[in-house]
Structure formats: C-alpha cells, structure tokens
Short mmCIF file of C-alpha atoms in Angstrom, two decimals:
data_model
loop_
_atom_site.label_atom_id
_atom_site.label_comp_id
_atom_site.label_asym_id
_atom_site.label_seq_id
_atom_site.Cartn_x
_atom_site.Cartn_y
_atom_site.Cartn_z
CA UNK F 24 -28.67 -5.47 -13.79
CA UNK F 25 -29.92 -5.93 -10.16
CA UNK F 26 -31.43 -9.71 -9.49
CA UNK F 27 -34.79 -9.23 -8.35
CA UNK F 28 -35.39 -9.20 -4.46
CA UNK F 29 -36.68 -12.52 -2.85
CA UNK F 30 -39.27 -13.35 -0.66
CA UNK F 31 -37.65 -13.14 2.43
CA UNK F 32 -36.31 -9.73 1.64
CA UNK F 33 -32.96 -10.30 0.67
CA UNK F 34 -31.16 -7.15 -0.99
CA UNK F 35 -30.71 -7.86 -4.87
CA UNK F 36 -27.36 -8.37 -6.24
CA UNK F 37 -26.13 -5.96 -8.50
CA UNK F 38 -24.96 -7.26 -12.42
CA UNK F 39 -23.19 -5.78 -14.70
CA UNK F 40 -26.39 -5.20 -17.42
CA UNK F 41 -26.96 -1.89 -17.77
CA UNK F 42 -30.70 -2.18 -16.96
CA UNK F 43 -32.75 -0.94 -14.31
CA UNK F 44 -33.46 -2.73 -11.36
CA UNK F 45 -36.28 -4.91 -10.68
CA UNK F 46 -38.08 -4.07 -7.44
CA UNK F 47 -41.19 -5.67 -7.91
CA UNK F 48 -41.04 -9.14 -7.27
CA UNK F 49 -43.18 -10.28 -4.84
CA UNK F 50 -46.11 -7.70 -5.36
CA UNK F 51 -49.66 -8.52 -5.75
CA UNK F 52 -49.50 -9.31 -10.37
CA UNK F 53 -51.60 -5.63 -10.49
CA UNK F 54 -49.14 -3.93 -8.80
CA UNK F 55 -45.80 -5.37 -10.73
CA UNK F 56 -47.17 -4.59 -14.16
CA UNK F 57 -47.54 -1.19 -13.16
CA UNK F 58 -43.85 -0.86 -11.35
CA UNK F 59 -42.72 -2.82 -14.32
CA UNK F 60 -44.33 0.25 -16.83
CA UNK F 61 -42.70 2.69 -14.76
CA UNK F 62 -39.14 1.28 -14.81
CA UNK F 63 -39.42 1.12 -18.60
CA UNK F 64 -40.88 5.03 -18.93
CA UNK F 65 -37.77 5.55 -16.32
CA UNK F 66 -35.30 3.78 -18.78
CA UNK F 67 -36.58 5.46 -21.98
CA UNK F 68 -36.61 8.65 -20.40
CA UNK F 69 -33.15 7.94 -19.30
CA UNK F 70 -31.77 7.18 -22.26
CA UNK F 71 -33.69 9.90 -24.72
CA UNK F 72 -34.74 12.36 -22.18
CA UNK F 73 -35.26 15.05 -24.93
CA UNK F 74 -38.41 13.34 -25.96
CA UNK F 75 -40.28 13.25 -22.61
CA UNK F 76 -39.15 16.81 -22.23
CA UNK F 77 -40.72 17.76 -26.10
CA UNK F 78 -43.83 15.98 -25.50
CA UNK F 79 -44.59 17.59 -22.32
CA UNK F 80 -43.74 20.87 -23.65
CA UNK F 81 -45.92 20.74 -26.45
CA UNK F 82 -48.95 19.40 -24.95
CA UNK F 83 -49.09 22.30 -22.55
CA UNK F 84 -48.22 24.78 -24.79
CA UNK F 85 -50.73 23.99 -27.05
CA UNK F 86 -52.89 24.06 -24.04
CA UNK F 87 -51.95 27.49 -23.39
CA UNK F 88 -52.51 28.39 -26.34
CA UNK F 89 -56.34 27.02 -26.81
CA UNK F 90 -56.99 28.74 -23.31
CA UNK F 91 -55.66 32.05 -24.84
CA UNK F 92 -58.26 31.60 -27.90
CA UNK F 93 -60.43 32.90 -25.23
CA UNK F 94 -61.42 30.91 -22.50
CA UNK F 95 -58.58 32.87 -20.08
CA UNK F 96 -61.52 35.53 -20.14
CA UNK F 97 -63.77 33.28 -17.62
CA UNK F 98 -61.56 34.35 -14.29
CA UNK F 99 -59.56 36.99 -15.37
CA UNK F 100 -59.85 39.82 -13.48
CA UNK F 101 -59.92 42.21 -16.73
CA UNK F 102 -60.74 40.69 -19.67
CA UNK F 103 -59.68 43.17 -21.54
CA UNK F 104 -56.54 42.63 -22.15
CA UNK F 105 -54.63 42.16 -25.90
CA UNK F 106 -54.62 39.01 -27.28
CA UNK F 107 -50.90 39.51 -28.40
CA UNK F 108 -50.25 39.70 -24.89
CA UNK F 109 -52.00 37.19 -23.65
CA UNK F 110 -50.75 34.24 -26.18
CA UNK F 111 -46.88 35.95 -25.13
CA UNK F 112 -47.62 35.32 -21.48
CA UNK F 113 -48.90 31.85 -22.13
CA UNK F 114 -45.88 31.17 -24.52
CA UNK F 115 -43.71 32.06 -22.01
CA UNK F 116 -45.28 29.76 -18.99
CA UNK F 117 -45.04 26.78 -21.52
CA UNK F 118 -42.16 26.63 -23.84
CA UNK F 119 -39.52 27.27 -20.70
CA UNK F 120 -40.71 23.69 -19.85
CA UNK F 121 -38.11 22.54 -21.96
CA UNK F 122 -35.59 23.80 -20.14
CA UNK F 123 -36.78 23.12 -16.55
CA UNK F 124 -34.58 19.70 -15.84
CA UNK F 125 -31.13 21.21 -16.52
CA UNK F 126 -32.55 25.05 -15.65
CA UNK F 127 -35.32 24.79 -12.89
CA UNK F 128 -34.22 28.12 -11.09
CA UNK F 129 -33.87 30.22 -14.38
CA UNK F 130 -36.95 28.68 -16.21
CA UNK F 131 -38.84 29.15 -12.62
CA UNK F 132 -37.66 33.38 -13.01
CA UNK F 133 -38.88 33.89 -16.28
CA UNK F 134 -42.21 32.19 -15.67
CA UNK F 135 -42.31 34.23 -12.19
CA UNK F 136 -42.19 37.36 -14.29
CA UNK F 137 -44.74 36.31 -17.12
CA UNK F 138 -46.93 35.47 -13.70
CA UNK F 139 -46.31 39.23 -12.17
CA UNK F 140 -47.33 40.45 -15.97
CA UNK F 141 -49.94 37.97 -15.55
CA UNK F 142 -51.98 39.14 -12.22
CA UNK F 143 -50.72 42.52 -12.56
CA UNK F 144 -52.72 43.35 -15.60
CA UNK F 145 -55.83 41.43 -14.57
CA UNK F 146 -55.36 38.28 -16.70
CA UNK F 147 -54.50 35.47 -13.74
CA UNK F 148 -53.86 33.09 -16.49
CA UNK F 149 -54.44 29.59 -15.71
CA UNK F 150 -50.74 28.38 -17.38
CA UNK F 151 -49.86 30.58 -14.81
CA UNK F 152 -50.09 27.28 -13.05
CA UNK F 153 -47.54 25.33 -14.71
CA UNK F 154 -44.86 26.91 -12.15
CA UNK F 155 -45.92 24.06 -10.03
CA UNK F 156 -43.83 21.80 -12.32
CA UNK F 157 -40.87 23.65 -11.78
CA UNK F 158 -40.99 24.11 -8.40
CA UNK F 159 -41.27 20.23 -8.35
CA UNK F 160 -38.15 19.82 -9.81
CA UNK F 161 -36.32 22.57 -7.77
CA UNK F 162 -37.15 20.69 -5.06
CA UNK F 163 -35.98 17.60 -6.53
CA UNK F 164 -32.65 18.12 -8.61
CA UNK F 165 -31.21 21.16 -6.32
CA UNK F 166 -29.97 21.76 -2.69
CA UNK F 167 -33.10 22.74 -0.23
CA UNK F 168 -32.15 26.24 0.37
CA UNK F 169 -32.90 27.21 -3.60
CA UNK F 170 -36.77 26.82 -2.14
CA UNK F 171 -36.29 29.62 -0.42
CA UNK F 172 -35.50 31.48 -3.57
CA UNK F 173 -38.41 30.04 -5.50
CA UNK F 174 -40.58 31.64 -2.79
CA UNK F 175 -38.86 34.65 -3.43
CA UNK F 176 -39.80 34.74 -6.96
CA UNK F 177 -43.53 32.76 -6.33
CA UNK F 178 -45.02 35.83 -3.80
CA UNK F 179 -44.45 39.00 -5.52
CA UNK F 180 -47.23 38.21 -8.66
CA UNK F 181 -49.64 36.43 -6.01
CA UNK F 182 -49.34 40.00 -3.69
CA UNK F 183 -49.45 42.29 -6.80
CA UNK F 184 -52.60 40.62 -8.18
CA UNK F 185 -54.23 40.51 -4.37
CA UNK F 186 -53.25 44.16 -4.01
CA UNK F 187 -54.52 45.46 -7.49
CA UNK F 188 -57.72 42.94 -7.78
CA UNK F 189 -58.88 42.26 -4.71
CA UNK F 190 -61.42 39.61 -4.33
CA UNK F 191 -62.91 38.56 -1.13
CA UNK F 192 -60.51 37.94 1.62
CA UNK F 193 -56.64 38.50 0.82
CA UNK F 194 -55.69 35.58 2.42
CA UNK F 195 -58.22 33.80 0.08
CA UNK F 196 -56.07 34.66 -2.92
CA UNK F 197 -52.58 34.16 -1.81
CA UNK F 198 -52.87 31.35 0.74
CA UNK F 199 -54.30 28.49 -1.31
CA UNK F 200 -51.67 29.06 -3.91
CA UNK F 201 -48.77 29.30 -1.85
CA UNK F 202 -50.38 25.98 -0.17
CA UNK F 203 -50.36 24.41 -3.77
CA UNK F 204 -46.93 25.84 -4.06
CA UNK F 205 -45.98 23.58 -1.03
CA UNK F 206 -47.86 20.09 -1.78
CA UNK F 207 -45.50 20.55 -5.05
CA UNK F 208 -42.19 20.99 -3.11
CA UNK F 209 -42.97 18.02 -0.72
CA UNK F 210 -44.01 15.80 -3.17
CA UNK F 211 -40.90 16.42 -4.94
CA UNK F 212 -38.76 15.99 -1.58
CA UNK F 213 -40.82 12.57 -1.33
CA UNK F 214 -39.74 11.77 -4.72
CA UNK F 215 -35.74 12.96 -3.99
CA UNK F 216 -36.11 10.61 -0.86
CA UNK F 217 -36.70 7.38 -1.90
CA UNK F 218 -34.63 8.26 -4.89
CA UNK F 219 -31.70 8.71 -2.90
CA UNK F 220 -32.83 5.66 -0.39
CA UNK F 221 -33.24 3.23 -4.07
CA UNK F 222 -29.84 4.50 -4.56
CA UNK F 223 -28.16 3.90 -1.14
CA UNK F 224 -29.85 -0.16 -1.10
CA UNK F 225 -28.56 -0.43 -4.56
CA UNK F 226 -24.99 0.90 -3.90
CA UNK F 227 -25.36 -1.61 -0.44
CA UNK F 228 -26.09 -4.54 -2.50
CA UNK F 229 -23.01 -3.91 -5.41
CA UNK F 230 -20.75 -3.61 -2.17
CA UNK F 231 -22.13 -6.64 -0.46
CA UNK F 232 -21.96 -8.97 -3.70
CA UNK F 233 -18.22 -7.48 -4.37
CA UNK F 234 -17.36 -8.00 -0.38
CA UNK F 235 -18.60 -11.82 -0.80
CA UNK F 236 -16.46 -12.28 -4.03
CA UNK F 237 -13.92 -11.01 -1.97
CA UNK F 238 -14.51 -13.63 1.07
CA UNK F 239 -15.42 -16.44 -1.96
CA UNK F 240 -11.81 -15.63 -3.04
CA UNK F 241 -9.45 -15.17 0.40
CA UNK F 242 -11.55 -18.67 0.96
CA UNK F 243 -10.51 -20.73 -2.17
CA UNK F 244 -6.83 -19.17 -1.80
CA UNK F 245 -6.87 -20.11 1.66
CA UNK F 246 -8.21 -23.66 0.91
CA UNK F 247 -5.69 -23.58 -1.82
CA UNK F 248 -2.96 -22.70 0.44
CA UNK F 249 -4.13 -25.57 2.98
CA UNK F 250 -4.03 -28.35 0.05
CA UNK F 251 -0.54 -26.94 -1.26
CA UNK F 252 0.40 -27.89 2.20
CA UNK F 253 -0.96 -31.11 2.78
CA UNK F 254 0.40 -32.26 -0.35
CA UNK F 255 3.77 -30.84 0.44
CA UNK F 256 3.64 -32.64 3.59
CA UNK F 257 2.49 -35.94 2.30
CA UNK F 258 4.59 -36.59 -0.96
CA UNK F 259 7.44 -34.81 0.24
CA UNK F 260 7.92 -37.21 3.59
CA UNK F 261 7.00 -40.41 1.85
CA UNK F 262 9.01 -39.98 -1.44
CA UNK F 263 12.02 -38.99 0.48
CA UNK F 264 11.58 -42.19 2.80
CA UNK F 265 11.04 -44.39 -0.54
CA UNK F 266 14.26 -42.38 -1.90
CA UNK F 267 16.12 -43.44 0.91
CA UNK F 268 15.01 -47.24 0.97
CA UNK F 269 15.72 -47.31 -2.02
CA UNK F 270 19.16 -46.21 -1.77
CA UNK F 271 19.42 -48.77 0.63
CA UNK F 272 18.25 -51.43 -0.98
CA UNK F 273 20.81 -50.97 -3.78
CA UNK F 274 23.66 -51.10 -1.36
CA UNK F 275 22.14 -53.57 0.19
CA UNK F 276 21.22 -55.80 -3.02
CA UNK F 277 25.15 -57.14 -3.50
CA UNK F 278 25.76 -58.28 -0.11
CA UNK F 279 22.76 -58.92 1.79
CA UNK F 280 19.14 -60.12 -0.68
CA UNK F 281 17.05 -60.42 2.11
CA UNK F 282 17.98 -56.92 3.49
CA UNK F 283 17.11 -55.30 0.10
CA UNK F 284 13.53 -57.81 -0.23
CA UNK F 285 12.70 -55.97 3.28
CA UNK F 286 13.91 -52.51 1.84
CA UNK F 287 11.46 -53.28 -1.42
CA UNK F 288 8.81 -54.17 1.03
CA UNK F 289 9.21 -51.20 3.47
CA UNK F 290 9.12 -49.00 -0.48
CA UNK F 291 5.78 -50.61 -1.43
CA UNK F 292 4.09 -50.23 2.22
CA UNK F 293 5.22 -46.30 2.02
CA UNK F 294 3.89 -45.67 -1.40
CA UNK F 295 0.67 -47.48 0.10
CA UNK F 296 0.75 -45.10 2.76
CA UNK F 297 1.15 -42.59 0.38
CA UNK F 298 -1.91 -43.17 -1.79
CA UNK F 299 -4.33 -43.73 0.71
CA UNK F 300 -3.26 -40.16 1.72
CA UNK F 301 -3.28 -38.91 -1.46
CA UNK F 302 -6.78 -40.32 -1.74
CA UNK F 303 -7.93 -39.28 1.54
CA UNK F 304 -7.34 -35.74 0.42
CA UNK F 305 -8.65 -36.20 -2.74
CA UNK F 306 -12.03 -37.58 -1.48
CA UNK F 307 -12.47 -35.04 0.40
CA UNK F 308 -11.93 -32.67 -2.01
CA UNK F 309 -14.55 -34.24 -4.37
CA UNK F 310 -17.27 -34.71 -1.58
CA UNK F 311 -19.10 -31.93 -0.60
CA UNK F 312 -21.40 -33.56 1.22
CA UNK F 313 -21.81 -32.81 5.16
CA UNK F 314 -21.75 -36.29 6.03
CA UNK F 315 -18.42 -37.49 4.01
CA UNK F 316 -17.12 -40.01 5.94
CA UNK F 317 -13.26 -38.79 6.14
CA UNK F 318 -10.17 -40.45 7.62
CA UNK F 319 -8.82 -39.04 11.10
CA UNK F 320 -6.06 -36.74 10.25
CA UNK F 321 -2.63 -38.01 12.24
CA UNK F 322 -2.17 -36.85 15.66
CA UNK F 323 0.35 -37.50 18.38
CA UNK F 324 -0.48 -41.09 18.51
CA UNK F 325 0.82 -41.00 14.83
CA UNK F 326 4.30 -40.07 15.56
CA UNK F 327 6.09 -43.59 16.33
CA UNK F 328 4.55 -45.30 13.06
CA UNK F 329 5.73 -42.23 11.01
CA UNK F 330 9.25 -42.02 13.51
CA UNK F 331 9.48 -46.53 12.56
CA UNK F 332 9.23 -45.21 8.79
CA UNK F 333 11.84 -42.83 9.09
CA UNK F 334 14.23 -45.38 10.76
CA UNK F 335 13.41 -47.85 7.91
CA UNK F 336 14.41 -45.56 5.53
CA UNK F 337 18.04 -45.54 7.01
CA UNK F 338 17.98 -42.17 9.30
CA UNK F 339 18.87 -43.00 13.00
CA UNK F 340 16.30 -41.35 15.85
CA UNK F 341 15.87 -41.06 19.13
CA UNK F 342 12.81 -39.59 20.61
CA UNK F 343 12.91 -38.20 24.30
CA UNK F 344 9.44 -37.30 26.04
CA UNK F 345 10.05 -34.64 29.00
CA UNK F 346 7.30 -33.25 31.79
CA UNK F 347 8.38 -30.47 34.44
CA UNK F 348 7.25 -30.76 37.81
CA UNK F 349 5.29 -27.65 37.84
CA UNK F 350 2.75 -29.25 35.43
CA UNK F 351 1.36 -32.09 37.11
CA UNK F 352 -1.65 -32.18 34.24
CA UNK F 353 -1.04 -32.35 30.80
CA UNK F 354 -3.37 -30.22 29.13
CA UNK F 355 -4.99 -31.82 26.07
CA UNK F 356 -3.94 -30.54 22.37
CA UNK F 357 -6.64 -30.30 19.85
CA UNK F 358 -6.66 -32.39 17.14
CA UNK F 359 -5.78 -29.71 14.64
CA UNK F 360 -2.40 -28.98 17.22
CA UNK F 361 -1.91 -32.21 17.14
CA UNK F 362 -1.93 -32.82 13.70
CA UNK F 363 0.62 -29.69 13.20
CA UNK F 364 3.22 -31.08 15.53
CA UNK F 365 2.56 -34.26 13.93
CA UNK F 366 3.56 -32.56 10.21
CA UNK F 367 6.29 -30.36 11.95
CA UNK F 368 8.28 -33.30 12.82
CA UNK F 369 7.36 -34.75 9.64
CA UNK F 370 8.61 -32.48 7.40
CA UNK F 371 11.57 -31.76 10.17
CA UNK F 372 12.61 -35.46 9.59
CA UNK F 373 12.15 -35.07 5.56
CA UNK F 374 14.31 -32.29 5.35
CA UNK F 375 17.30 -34.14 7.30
CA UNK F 376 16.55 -37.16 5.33
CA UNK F 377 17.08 -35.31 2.15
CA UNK F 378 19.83 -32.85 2.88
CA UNK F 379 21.46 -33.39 6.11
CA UNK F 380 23.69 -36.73 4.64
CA UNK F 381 24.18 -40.25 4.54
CA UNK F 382 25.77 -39.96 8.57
CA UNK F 383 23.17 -37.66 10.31
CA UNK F 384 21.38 -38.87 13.24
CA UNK F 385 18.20 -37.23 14.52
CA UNK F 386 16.30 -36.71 17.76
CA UNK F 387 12.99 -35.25 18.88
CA UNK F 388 12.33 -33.81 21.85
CA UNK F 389 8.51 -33.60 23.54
CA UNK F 390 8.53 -31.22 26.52
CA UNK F 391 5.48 -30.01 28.53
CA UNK F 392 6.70 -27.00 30.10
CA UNK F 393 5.10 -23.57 31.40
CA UNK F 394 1.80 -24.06 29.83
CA UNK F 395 2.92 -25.02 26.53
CA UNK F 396 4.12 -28.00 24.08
CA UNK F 397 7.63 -27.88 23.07
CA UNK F 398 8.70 -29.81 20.08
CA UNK F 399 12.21 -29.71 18.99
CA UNK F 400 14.14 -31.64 15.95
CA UNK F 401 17.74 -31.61 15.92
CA UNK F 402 20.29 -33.27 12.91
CA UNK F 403 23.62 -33.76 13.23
CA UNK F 404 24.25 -33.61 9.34
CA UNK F 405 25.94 -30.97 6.80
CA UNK F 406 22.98 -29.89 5.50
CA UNK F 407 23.29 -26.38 7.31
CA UNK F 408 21.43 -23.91 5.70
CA UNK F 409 19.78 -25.86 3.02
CA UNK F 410 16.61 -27.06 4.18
CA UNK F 411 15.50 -22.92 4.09
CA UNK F 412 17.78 -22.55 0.71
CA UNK F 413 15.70 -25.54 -1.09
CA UNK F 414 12.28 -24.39 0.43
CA UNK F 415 10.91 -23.29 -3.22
CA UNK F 416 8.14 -20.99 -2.57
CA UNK F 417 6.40 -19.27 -0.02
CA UNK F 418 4.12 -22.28 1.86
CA UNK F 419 6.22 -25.15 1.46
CA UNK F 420 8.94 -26.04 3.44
CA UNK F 421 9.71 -24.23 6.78
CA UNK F 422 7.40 -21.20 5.82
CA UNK F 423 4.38 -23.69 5.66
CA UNK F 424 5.14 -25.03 9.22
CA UNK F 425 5.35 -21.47 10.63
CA UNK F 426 1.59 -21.20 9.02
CA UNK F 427 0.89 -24.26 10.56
CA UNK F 428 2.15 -23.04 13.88
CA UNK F 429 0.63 -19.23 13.53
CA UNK F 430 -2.92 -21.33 13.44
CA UNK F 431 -2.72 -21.84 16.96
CA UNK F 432 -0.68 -19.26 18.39
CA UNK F 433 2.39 -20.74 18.21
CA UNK F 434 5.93 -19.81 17.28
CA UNK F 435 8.35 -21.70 15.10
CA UNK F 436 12.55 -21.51 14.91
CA UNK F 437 14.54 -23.04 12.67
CA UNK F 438 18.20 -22.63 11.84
CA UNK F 439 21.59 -24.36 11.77
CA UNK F 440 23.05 -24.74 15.15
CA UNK F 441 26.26 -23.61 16.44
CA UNK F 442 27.72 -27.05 16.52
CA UNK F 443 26.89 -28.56 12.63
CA UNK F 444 23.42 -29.82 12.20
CA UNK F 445 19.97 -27.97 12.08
CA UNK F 446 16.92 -27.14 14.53
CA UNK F 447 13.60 -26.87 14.28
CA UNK F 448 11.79 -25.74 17.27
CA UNK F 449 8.25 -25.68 17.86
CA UNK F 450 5.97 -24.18 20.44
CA UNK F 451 2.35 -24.73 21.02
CA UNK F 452 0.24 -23.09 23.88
CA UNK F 453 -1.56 -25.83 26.08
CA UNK F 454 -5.54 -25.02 26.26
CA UNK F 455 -6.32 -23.67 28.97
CA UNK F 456 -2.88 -22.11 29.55
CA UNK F 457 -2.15 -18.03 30.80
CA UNK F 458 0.94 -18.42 29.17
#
C-alpha cells in the first residue's frame, strides 16, 4: 500500500499491501469520496475484470438489440432492410465488446466491417457507434501508430455510406464522425498519460523509501562501526594499564607495601577513568536530545594525563615535540583530528603495553612539518608482528586507526622495524595546508 500524500505534498511511501494507492488526501470531503469510489471500481475491476467486461457487454447488446426491434428505422437511410440482418449487424457491434481489452485492433475490424454492411445497405445503425469504445482503448493499451490503422478501418463505411446515401453536404456526414472518432482517441491518450505519470510518482516513491532504508542502514552501521571503536579504544587502553598495575603491584606487594597501595590506587583511579568513559558514551547513546550536555572528547591537551597513566602502569616513555623552520605557524587541528591522534597514540601505547614485553620502552614523536601533523610511536619490545596478528576483526586494532586517520585525509603505517620493536606512524594534513 502507498501512505497517503501529506499536505505539503510529500510523495507517498510505498508498502508492501497489495492495495491501491490513496491519492486523495487533502481534497475538498466531495471530491475524496468520489476518488475513493473510483479506486475501489479500479481494484475490483482489477482483480475480476471479466465482470466489468460482461456487464458492459450485455447492457449494450441488449441495447442493440431493443434498437433493432425497430427504432433503427428512424435514420436509416433505407428502412427496408431484413430484420435478420439488422439484429446480426447489431450482434456483431456489441458482443465483440468482450473481447476489446485483450483484442482492441481485431474486435475494432470486425465491427469496421458490420459498420461498412451497416451504411452500405442504408441501415447507419446507431450501435454502429459503439466503435468509439474501442478506439478508446486502442489508444490506450497499444503503441500510437495502431491509430493510424484504426483510421484505416473507421473511413471506408463512413465514405461508402456518404457515396451511396448522400445527404446534404459530404463533409456533413463524414467529418463529425471522424471528429467523434478523435475526442475518443485523445481522451484515451489523456487517460494513458496520467496513467503512466501515477505510475512513474509511484515507482519514484518505492525507490525513494528503499534509497532512505538504504541511508537509515549505511548510518546505523556506520554509527555502529564508530561505537565498536570507541569502545575498543577505551576498555582496551585502560584494562591493559590496570593489567599492568596490577602486575606490578604483585611484584611489588613482597618487598615494597607502599609501592603496591600506590599501584592499587593508580588501578582504582583508571577503572574510574574508565567508567566515566564508558558512561559518557553511553549517555550519549541514550540521549537523543539536541541539547545533551556531553563531555569534551580528549584532544591534544589529553595526551600527558593519558602518557602519566601509561608510565604508572610500568611502560617507560619519552615524548619529543618537533617544529621545522619552514612553518613558523602551527596550523590548528580540529577537534575530531585531535581526538584521532589522541586515540592513535592510545591504542599505539596499549598495544606495546600488552605485547611488546616486560623491557620495552616507548617514545612519541610530535612533528609539524610541510603542512601536516606527524605522529609517530616507536617500542623497543619483541612484540614484532603481533599487535596486527592479535587485531581480531576488521575495526579494531590498527585497521580502526587507519579509519580514524582516512576521516581526515590522513595516512597511517604500522609495522615492525628493522631494528626489533614496532612503529606506528601517523599523518594528519594541517587546515589550511596545499599539501
């Protein structure tokens, strides 16, 4: 079923009903109930179109048939013809009217040759008429060019009866008809037109309700795909900080209590950190609201709390900030860059934490150089290849910080290095930047 059109004009969104479409909403109540009645006589005749096609041939062939008792006589030409003949000529412009939906061309040549009987012998029967019918529905159910055959087949009775019983002016008996003849055609090229137009804003409307189901979905995958990540990002870093306190602390707990109190304390601040994330994320998830007040996400600012975490949790680093002298004005990162060099190094730190061993060290470089942000994490740990072996599906790990980095146009390496240890290397166009 098609949902009724609004007010404003909106198309109407096609469902999967099986009824007709409602057009008629917003029309003045007169107006409605009649489109309304005509969508229902269109769905019945859909559905049983034998019966229209009975009814109508039956009324007019008992028509016929009453104007055969004798009335034919009042404009025929020569009343004198048979009546056998007669009620055969008006059987045959009636009961072909059965046929004229699936047969318009064939039921329009046998009624074209009852009509040259017709005027020929005088009779000009008044069924005679019912050829505009068919002509209606050559015009609508076949290609244009089969009008030019119903002409074909329309013109020879109207010239035989103008030649043999001439009445007034010639053009007085053929002209008018073929004019009739016409009106019939066009109204049933009207007809075929805003069929055909109903048809095209209905197909529009099933393509524009599948296309937004389509957007809906890409959307709620992508959001999807956004949330794996932040999750990723968030539990992974602070459990493996809390795994490596606590690891620590246990070493720690034999020799040295106070150093394994501080180790418990740094553990309960992290998970704290943790679940303020955690519900952060989840808030916003729940609030749909425009004006949710949300948490800033991290940013650059963020990286020596999260690099004094790290250190806590046992893994040596040193950070090193670099500028070139051919850019003498750091360009601003947008919070959303910012925030993906802030996870980058996260989850570059994480992943040395958990695989590179208990003697890896770390640094991070920050260089501003030709028109871009360079970020690079090195380990000097065993790890080698594991931190892509471990990554366990596609948008987690290192392929979730290449996503991260394809948002803004940047590019992201990592690998082992030739030395022992791993790199990850990040870089970030500057806005503004040519480069």
């Amino acid at each position: 079923m098609i949902t009724e059109t609004t007010s404003d004009g909106t198309i109407p969104a096609a469902k999967d009903r099986g009824q007709e479409p409602d057009w008629s909403a917003g029309a003045p109540p007169l107006s409605r109930y009649v489109q309304r009645q005509a969508q229902r006589l269109r769905a019945f005749d859909a559905r049983r179109p034998w019966v229209w096609d009975v009814l109508l041939t039956v009324f007019w062939a008992i028509a016929a048939l009453v104007d055969a008792r004798g009335g034919w006589r009042n404009i025929a030409r020569d009343p004198s013809v048979p009546v056998w003949l007669v009620l055969a000529m008006s059987l045959s412009f009636s009961v072909p009217l059965l046929w004229r939906r699936r047969h318009p061309m064939g039921v329009l040549a046998v009624m074209a040759c009852a009509s040259l009987v017709s005027n020929g012998t005088g009779a000009f029967l008044q069924a005679g008429l019912l050829q505009l019918l068919v002509v209606f529905h050559v015009s609508l159910r076949l290609p244009l060019r089969f009008l030019a055959w119903s002409l074909a087949l329309i013109v020879p009775p109207l010239v035989t009866g103008a030649i043999l019983f001439p009445k007034g002016s010639w053009d007085q008996q053929v002209v008018p008809t073929l004019w009739a003849y016409a009106m019939a055609a066009l109204l049933g090229i009207a007809v075929r037109s805003r069929k055909d137009y109903t048809a095209a804003l209905v197909d529009r409307a099933r393509r524009l309700e599948v296309e937004r189901d389509q957007q809906a979905r890409l959307a709620a995958a992508a959001e999807r795909t956004r949330i794996a990540r932040e999750m990723h990002d968030i539990i992974g870093h602070n459990l493996s900080v809390i795994t490596g306190l606590a690891d620590g602390g246990r070493y720690a707990a034999a020799k040295s209590p106070e150093r394994a109190a501080q180790a418990l304390d740094a553990i309960g601040t992290t998970s704290r950190q943790a679940l303020t994330e955690l519900r952060r994320l989840l808030g916003v998830l729940r609030d749909d609201s425009a004006q949710a007040v949300r948490d800033p996400q991290p940013t650059l600012g963020d990286l020596d709390a999260l690099i004094t975490g790290v250190r806590a949790a046992g893994l040596p680093v040193r950070v090193e900030t670099r500028e070139t002298r051919a850019e003498p004005e750091v360009r601003p990162l947008p919070a959303g860059a910012q925030l993906t060099v802030y996870r980058v190094v996260q989850e570059a730190l994480t992943n040395t934490l958990k695989h590179a061993g208990p003697e890896a060290e770390s640094s991070v470089l920050l260089a501003h150089e030709q028109g871009a942000l360079t970020v690079e994490v090195t380990d000097t740990g065993t790890g080698g290849t594991a931190p892509e072996a471990t990554a366990p599906s596609p948008g987690r790990g290192i392929a979730g910080m290449r996503e991260r980095a394809a948002l803004y146009d940047g590019t992201l390496e990592a690998g082992p290095l030739p030395t022992g240890g791993w790199r990850v290397r990040l870089r970030l166009p500057l806005e503004g930047s040519s480069s």
